């Protein structure tokens, strides 16, 4: 897979050779959004609607879930997994775990900003999943919807 294909938009082209991506960075980049515009995925979900169409925001959210599913199912190997959670005693815990320990956690426990993947592993996995490139994604987002055909006789 030509990994540069994901970075054919001018806004994100400089991300193409970065060796590590977080869940948050990958999800935004896959929809053509520069992650440096937001300091977290949560901030993107709260403020992204100002600058991006709703379907682009939904796609970023879908890609985040897709990556987390791959992580939980073991088909996507992380460089580092970090969990963040409250242990019930009002203590906020942030710790690195192994891929084998992930079954003890939920999607919401995974740190989207601190869990990382190498570029090669992530791109090969995305290609296996049949994820389209950003270039094609953006083209689909910007195309006007065709009016449905009216097959009834007047």
Tab-separated table of C-alpha atoms in Angstrom:
chain	number	residue	atom	x	y	z
A	1	UNK	CA	0.000	0.000	0.000
A	2	UNK	CA	1.297	3.425	-0.880
A	3	UNK	CA	1.195	5.005	2.570
A	4	UNK	CA	1.574	8.481	1.104
A	5	UNK	CA	-1.886	8.046	-0.449
A	6	UNK	CA	-3.348	8.886	2.977
A	7	UNK	CA	-1.617	12.267	2.906
A	8	UNK	CA	-2.429	13.747	-0.477
A	9	UNK	CA	-4.103	16.813	0.973
A	10	UNK	CA	-1.837	19.803	1.541
A	11	UNK	CA	-3.041	20.280	5.101
A	12	UNK	CA	-1.746	16.894	6.268
A	13	UNK	CA	1.014	16.017	3.782
A	14	UNK	CA	3.771	16.616	6.352
A	15	UNK	CA	2.394	13.776	8.539
A	16	UNK	CA	3.252	11.164	5.879
A	17	UNK	CA	6.604	10.042	7.268
A	18	UNK	CA	5.840	10.228	10.981
A	19	UNK	CA	6.915	6.852	12.471
A	20	UNK	CA	4.273	6.654	15.248
A	21	UNK	CA	0.591	7.577	15.292
A	22	UNK	CA	-1.802	7.676	18.213
A	23	UNK	CA	-5.380	6.429	17.850
A	24	UNK	CA	-6.540	10.047	17.859
A	25	UNK	CA	-4.042	11.161	15.202
A	26	UNK	CA	-4.790	8.212	12.906
A	27	UNK	CA	-8.570	8.661	13.104
A	28	UNK	CA	-8.352	12.333	12.178
A	29	UNK	CA	-5.722	11.868	9.482
A	30	UNK	CA	-7.810	9.148	7.854
A	31	UNK	CA	-10.536	11.730	7.279
A	32	UNK	CA	-8.149	14.442	6.078
A	33	UNK	CA	-8.047	16.473	9.302
A	34	UNK	CA	-4.803	17.779	10.788
A	35	UNK	CA	-4.663	16.535	14.422
A	36	UNK	CA	-2.645	19.575	15.501
A	37	UNK	CA	-5.855	21.617	15.238
A	38	UNK	CA	-7.215	19.864	18.359
A	39	UNK	CA	-5.427	18.767	21.522
A	40	UNK	CA	-7.505	15.610	21.973
A	41	UNK	CA	-10.135	13.475	20.285
A	42	UNK	CA	-12.680	14.700	22.810
A	43	UNK	CA	-11.924	18.329	21.862
A	44	UNK	CA	-12.336	17.402	18.193
A	45	UNK	CA	-15.729	15.823	18.898
A	46	UNK	CA	-16.799	18.930	20.845
A	47	UNK	CA	-15.486	21.621	18.475
A	48	UNK	CA	-14.966	19.943	15.097
A	49	UNK	CA	-18.506	20.673	13.936
A	50	UNK	CA	-17.508	24.334	13.480
A	51	UNK	CA	-15.072	23.538	10.671
A	52	UNK	CA	-16.009	20.117	9.307
A	53	UNK	CA	-19.133	18.497	7.868
A	54	UNK	CA	-21.025	16.163	10.184
A	55	UNK	CA	-20.297	13.126	8.003
A	56	UNK	CA	-16.542	13.799	8.238
A	57	UNK	CA	-16.807	13.933	12.036
A	58	UNK	CA	-18.792	10.682	12.059
A	59	UNK	CA	-16.153	9.015	9.886
A	60	UNK	CA	-13.379	10.063	12.275
A	61	UNK	CA	-15.401	8.572	15.133
A	62	UNK	CA	-15.928	5.371	13.120
A	63	UNK	CA	-12.193	5.086	12.368
A	64	UNK	CA	-11.396	5.549	16.054
A	65	UNK	CA	-13.726	2.646	16.878
A	66	UNK	CA	-12.309	0.549	14.021
A	67	UNK	CA	-8.773	0.979	15.372
A	68	UNK	CA	-9.879	0.184	18.924
A	69	UNK	CA	-11.736	-2.923	17.706
A	70	UNK	CA	-8.575	-4.117	15.946
A	71	UNK	CA	-6.615	-3.520	19.129
A	72	UNK	CA	-9.115	-5.412	21.302
A	73	UNK	CA	-9.447	-8.301	18.830
A	74	UNK	CA	-5.677	-8.622	18.565
A	75	UNK	CA	-5.516	-8.103	14.802
A	76	UNK	CA	-3.764	-4.729	15.260
A	77	UNK	CA	-0.598	-4.674	17.343
A	78	UNK	CA	0.139	-1.495	19.257
A	79	UNK	CA	3.544	0.017	19.878
A	80	UNK	CA	2.274	1.181	23.275
A	81	UNK	CA	-1.105	0.867	25.009
A	82	UNK	CA	-2.041	3.327	27.733
A	83	UNK	CA	-5.204	3.106	29.809
A	84	UNK	CA	-6.783	5.901	31.825
A	85	UNK	CA	-9.488	5.196	34.380
A	86	UNK	CA	-10.848	5.981	37.825
A	87	UNK	CA	-10.220	3.126	40.251
A	88	UNK	CA	-13.403	3.834	42.225
A	89	UNK	CA	-11.632	5.584	45.074
A	90	UNK	CA	-11.547	8.933	43.267
A	91	UNK	CA	-8.019	8.123	42.094
A	92	UNK	CA	-7.292	8.732	38.429
A	93	UNK	CA	-5.008	6.002	37.073
A	94	UNK	CA	-2.931	6.266	33.899
A	95	UNK	CA	-0.740	3.276	33.091
A	96	UNK	CA	0.818	1.369	30.229
A	97	UNK	CA	-0.422	-2.181	29.691
A	98	UNK	CA	0.453	-5.068	27.394
A	99	UNK	CA	-1.648	-6.285	24.502
A	100	UNK	CA	-2.466	-9.392	26.578
A	101	UNK	CA	-3.992	-7.293	29.369
A	102	UNK	CA	-6.371	-5.361	27.126
A	103	UNK	CA	-9.239	-7.829	27.678
A	104	UNK	CA	-9.519	-6.455	31.231
A	105	UNK	CA	-10.489	-3.002	29.930
A	106	UNK	CA	-13.177	-1.261	27.880
A	107	UNK	CA	-12.841	0.976	24.795
A	108	UNK	CA	-13.376	4.053	26.967
A	109	UNK	CA	-10.370	3.141	29.141
A	110	UNK	CA	-7.907	3.348	26.232
A	111	UNK	CA	-6.023	6.650	26.000
A	112	UNK	CA	-6.625	7.851	22.443
A	113	UNK	CA	-3.778	10.333	22.687
A	114	UNK	CA	-1.158	8.031	24.267
A	115	UNK	CA	-1.819	4.640	22.671
A	116	UNK	CA	0.408	4.420	19.592
A	117	UNK	CA	1.061	2.310	16.503
A	118	UNK	CA	3.992	2.253	14.121
A	119	UNK	CA	3.230	3.657	10.695
A	120	UNK	CA	4.019	0.394	8.921
A	121	UNK	CA	1.871	-1.804	11.181
A	122	UNK	CA	-1.047	0.639	11.139
A	123	UNK	CA	-1.036	1.146	7.355
A	124	UNK	CA	-0.732	-2.575	6.604
A	125	UNK	CA	-3.619	-3.275	8.973
A	126	UNK	CA	-5.784	-0.514	7.476
A	127	UNK	CA	-5.089	-1.861	4.013
A	128	UNK	CA	-6.186	-5.351	5.141
A	129	UNK	CA	-9.395	-3.812	6.470
A	130	UNK	CA	-10.074	-2.254	3.071
A	131	UNK	CA	-9.996	1.297	4.433
A	132	UNK	CA	-10.015	3.787	1.555
A	133	UNK	CA	-7.442	6.530	1.293
A	134	UNK	CA	-8.018	10.056	2.528
A	135	UNK	CA	-7.966	11.288	-1.059
A	136	UNK	CA	-10.920	9.072	-1.976
A	137	UNK	CA	-12.677	9.807	1.311
A	138	UNK	CA	-12.509	13.571	0.729
A	139	UNK	CA	-13.679	13.200	-2.850
A	140	UNK	CA	-16.741	11.285	-1.608
A	141	UNK	CA	-17.446	13.871	1.087
A	142	UNK	CA	-17.330	16.791	-1.357
A	143	UNK	CA	-19.412	15.233	-4.146
A	144	UNK	CA	-22.981	16.495	-4.200
A	145	UNK	CA	-25.577	13.832	-3.559
A	146	UNK	CA	-27.439	12.752	-6.674
A	147	UNK	CA	-31.186	13.117	-6.642
A	148	UNK	CA	-32.971	9.757	-6.488
A	149	UNK	CA	-34.378	8.545	-9.771
A	150	UNK	CA	-38.112	8.904	-10.109
A	151	UNK	CA	-39.216	5.703	-11.782
A	152	UNK	CA	-42.940	6.456	-11.598
A	153	UNK	CA	-44.747	7.628	-14.720
A	154	UNK	CA	-46.252	11.110	-14.498
